[in-house]
Short mmCIF file of C-alpha atoms in Angstrom, two decimals:
data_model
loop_
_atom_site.label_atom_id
_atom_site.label_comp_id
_atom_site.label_asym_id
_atom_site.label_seq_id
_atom_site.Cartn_x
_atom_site.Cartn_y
_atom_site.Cartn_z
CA UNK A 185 29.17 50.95 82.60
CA UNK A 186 25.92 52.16 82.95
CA UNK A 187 26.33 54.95 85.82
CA UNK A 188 23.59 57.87 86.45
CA UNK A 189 24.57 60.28 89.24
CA UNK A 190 22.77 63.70 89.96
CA UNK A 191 25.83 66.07 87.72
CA UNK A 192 25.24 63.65 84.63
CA UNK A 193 21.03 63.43 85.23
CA UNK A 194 20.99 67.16 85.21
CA UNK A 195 23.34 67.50 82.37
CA UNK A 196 21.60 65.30 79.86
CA UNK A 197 17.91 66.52 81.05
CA UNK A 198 18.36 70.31 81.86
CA UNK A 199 14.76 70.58 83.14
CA UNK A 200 15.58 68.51 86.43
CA UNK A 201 18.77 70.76 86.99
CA UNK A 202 17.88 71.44 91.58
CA UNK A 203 19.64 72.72 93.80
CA UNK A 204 18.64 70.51 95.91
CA UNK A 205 18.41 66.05 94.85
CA UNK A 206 15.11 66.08 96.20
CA UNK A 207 13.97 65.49 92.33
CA UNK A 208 17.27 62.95 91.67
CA UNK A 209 16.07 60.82 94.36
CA UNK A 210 12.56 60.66 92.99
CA UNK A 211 13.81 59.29 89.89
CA UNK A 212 15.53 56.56 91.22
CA UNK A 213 12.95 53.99 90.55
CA UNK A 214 12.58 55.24 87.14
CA UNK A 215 16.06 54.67 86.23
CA UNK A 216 15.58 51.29 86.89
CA UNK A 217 12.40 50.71 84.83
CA UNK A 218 13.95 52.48 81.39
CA UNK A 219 17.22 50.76 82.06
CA UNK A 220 15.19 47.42 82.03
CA UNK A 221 13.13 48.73 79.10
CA UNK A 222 16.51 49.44 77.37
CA UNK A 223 17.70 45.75 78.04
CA UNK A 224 14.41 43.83 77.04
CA UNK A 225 13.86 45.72 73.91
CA UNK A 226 17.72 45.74 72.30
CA UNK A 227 20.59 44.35 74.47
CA UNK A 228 18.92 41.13 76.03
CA UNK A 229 21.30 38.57 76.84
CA UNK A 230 23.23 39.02 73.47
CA UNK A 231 25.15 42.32 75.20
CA UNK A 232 26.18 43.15 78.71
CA UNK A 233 24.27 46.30 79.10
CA UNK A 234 26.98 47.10 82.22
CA UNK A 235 29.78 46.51 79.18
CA UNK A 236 28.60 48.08 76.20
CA UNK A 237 30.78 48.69 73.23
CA UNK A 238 32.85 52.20 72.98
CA UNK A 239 30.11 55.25 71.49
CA UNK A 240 26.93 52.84 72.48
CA UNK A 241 27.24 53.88 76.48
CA UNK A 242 26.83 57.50 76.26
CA UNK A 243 23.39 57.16 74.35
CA UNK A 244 22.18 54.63 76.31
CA UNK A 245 22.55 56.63 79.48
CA UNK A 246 20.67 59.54 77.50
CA UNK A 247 18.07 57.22 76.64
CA UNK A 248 17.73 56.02 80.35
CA UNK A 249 17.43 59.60 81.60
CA UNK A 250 15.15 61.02 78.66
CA UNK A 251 12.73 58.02 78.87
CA UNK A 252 12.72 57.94 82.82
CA UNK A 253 12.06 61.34 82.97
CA UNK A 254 9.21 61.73 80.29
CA UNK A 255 7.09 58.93 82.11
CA UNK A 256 8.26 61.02 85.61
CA UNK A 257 6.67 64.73 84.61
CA UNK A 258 3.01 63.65 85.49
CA UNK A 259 3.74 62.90 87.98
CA UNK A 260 6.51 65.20 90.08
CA UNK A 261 4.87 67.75 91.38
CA UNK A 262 1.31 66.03 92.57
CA UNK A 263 0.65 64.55 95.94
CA UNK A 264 -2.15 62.61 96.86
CA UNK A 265 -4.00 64.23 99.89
CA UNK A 266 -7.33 62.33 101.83
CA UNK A 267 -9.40 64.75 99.57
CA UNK A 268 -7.43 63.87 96.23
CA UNK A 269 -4.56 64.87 94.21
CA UNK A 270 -3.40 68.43 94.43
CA UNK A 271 0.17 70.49 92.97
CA UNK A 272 2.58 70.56 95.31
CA UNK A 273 2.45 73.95 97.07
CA UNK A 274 5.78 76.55 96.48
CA UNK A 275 5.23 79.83 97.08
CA UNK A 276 8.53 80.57 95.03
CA UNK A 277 7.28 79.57 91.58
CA UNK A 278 4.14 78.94 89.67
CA UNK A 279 2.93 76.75 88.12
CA UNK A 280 3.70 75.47 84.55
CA UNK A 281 0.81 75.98 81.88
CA UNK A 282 -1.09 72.52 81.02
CA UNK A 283 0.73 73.30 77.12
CA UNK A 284 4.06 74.15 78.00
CA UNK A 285 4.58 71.00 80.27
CA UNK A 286 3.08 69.07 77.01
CA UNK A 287 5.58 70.78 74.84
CA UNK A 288 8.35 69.60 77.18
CA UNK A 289 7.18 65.71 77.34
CA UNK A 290 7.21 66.13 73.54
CA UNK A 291 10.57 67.69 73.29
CA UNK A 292 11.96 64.97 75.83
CA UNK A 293 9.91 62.17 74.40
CA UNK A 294 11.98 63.17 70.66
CA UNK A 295 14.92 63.29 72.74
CA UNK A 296 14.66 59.38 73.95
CA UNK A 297 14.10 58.36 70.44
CA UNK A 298 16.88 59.88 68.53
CA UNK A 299 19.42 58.22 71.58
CA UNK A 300 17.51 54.83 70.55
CA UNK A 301 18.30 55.37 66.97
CA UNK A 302 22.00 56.51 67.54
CA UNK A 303 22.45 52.99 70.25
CA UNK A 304 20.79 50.80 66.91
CA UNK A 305 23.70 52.53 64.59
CA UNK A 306 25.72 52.41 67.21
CA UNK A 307 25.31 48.49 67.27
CA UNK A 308 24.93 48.03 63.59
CA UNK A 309 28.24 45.24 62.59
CA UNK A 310 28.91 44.39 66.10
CA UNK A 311 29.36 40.26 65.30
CA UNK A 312 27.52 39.55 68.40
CA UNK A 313 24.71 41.65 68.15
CA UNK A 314 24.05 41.70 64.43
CA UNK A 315 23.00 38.02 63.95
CA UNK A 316 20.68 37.77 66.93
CA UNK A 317 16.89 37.96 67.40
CA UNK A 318 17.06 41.88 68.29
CA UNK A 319 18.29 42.85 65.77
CA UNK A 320 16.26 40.67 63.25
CA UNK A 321 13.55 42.55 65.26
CA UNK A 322 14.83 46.12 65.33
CA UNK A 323 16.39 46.30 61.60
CA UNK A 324 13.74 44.52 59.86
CA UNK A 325 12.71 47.15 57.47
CA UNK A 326 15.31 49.46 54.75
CA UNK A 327 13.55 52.21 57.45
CA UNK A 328 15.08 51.07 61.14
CA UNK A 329 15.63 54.75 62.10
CA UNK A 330 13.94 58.11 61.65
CA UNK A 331 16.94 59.37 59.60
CA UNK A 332 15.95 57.67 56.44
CA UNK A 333 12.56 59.94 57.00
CA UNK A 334 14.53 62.74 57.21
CA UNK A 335 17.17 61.30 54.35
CA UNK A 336 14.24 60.04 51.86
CA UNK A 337 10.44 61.30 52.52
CA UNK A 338 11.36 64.56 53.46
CA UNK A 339 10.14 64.02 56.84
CA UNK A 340 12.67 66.85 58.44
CA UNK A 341 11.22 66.85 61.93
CA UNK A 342 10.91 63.09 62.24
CA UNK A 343 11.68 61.11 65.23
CA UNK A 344 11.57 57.24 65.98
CA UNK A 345 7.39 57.67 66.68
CA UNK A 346 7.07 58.69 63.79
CA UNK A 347 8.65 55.99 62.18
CA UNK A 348 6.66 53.93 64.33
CA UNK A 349 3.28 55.44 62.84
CA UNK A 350 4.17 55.10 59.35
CA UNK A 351 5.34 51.23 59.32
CA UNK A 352 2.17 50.19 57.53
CA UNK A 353 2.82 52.26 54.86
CA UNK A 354 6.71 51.44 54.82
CA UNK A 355 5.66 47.71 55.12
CA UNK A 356 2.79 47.86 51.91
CA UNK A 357 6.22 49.57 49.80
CA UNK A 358 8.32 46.73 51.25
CA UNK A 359 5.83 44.21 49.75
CA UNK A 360 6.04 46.00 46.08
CA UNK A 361 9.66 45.45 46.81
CA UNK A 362 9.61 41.92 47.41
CA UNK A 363 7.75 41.00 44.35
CA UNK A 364 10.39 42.81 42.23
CA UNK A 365 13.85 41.61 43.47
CA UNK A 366 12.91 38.73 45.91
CA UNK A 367 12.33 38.46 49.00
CA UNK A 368 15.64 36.32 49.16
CA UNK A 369 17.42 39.68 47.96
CA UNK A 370 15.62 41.59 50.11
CA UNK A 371 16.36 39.95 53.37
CA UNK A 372 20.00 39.99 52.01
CA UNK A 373 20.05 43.37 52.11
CA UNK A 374 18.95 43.25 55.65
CA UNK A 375 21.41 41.24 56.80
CA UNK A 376 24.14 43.20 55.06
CA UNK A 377 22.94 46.17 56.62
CA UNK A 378 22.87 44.47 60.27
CA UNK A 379 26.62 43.23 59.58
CA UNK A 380 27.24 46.87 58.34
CA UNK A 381 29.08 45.26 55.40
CA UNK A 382 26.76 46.60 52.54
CA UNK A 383 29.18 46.71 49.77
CA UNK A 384 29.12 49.70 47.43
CA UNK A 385 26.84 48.23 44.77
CA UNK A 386 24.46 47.25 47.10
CA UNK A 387 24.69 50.77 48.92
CA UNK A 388 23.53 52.05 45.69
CA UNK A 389 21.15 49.44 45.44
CA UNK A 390 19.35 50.46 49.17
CA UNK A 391 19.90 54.13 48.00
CA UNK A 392 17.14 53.51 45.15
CA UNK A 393 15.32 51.67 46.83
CA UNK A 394 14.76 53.82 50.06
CA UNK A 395 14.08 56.68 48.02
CA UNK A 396 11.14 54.52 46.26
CA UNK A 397 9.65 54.44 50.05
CA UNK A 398 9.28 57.59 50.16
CA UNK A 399 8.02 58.56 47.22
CA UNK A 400 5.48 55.62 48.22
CA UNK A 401 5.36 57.21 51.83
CA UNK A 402 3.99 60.47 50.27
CA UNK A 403 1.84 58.89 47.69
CA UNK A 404 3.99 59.52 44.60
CA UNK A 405 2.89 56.20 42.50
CA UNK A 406 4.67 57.12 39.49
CA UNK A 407 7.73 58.17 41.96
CA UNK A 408 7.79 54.81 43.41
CA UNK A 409 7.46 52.74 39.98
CA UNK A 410 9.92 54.70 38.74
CA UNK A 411 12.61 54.55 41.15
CA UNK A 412 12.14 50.63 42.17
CA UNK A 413 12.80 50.17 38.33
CA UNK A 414 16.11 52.14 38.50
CA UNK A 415 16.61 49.48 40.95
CA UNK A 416 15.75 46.38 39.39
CA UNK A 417 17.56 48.19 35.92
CA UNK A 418 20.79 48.51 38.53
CA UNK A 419 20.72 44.62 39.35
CA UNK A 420 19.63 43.67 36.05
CA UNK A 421 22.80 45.61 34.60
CA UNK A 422 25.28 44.44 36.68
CA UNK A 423 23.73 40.61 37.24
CA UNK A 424 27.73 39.52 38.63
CA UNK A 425 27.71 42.08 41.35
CA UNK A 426 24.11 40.73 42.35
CA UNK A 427 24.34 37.14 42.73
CA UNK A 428 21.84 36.86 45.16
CA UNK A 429 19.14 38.32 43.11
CA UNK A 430 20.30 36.66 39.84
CA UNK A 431 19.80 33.13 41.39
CA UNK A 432 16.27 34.13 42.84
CA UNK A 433 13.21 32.62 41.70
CA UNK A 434 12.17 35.64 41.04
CA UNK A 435 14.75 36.65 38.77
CA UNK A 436 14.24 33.08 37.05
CA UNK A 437 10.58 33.69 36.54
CA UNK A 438 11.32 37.02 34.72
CA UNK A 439 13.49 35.52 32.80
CA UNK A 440 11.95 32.33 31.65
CA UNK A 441 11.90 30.90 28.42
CA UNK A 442 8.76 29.08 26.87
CA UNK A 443 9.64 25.84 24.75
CA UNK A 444 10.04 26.60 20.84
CA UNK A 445 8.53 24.43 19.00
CA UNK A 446 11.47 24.16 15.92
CA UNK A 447 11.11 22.55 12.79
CA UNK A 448 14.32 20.28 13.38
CA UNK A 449 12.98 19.53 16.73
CA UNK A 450 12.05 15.77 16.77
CA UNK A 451 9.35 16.50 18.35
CA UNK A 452 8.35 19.13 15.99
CA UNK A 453 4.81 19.54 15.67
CA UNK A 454 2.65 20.69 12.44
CA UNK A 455 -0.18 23.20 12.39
#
């Protein structure tokens, strides 16, 4: 069950840590908008988001706090006055510089997007979740989380945003990918993936193939040709562990044979 109280708000996001709840009680509305956001975007109606499933609950509170309190900053300590907006007055402490309150949205901001991507591992094989719209939606590409950045483009400091920004890129690779093994193969991998029942073949398989995205991510042409045909060499290899691809059309296309025209062929023809 979701449940935010002042001990576990202060906890997660150490920068609201009061003496006092006046800041808590400020943030009540915004609990309520990320906590929508939360169910809209991955839960829907597919999951109880008051029931999730054991490891899922803990993130998803940390995503409700980071996210409620990164749209917040702006806006807790200003106060509109007749004349305009002005910092609200404490005689105690001064005010934070304009960069170090951007450095802390940022920091929070990275914060909310590694809980998202630890809630979509978190829900990756759970039967009710893996087959539904959401998380068609959410696991669409070989690159759902910023960890195969991290794992395969040697993106160290990347967070979901960033994963974000480079989906054209990821998508154009995706599209080389296709044309090779299928797009039947390709959305089989997917779905394995969702289900979390990849078996070790195909692990190997998605291993190649991420690591062609990010050569392709960084540019690397030869990289990318290179390591997709490890991966089409891998199917091609081992066509019994790879039934999906090997009754593809693309597969057949590769491997079509043109008519022979034979000389004990009745309809051989001279010339």
């Amino acid at each position: 069950m979701i449940k935010i109280d002042k001990d576990k708000f202060e906890k997660i996001v150490l920068a609201a840590t009061s003496s006092t709840a006046e800041v808590f009680d400020m943030m009540a509305d915004r609990f309520d908008v990320s906590k929508a956001k939360l169910k809209k975007s991955v839960f829907g109606s597919v999951i109880d988001i008051e029931n999730l499933p054991d490891g899922i609950n803990a993130d998803a509170e940390r995503f409700i706090c980071m996210d409620a309190f990164y749209d917040a900053i702006p806006m807790l300590d200003l106060v509109l006055t007749p004349t305009g907006f002005g910092i609200i007055n404490n005689t105690n402490l001064s005010p934070a510089s304009r960069d170090r309150v951007e450095s802390l949205r940022k920091l929070i901001k990275e914060c909310a997007d590694d809980a998202m991507d630890n809630i979509l591992n978190g829900l990756l094989g759970n039967t009710a979740w893996s087959g539904s719209g959401y998380a068609k939606l959410l696991v669409s590409s070989l690159y759902y989380t910023s960890t195969q950045l991290k794992d395969y483009a040697g993106k160290q400091d990347a967070h979901r945003s960033d994963l974000l920004s480079l989906r054209p890129v990821i998508y154009e690779a995706e599209e080389l990918i296709v044309r090779q093994i299928s797009a039947i193969m390709f959305h089989h991998l997917l779905e394995q993936i969702r289900q979390a029942a990849l078996s070790d073949y195909e692990t190997l398989l998605v291993y190649s193939l991420n690591r062609a995205i990010g050569f392709h991510i960084n540019n690397q042409k030869d990289g990318f040709k290179r390591e997709l045909d490890n991966a089409v060499n891998l199917m091609e290899g081992d066509l019994d562990k790879f039934t999906v691809y090997r009754d593809s059309d693309a597969y057949q296309v590769k491997h079509f044979e043109y008519y022979k025209n034979e000389k004990d062929d009745s309809c051989y023809f001279f010339g």
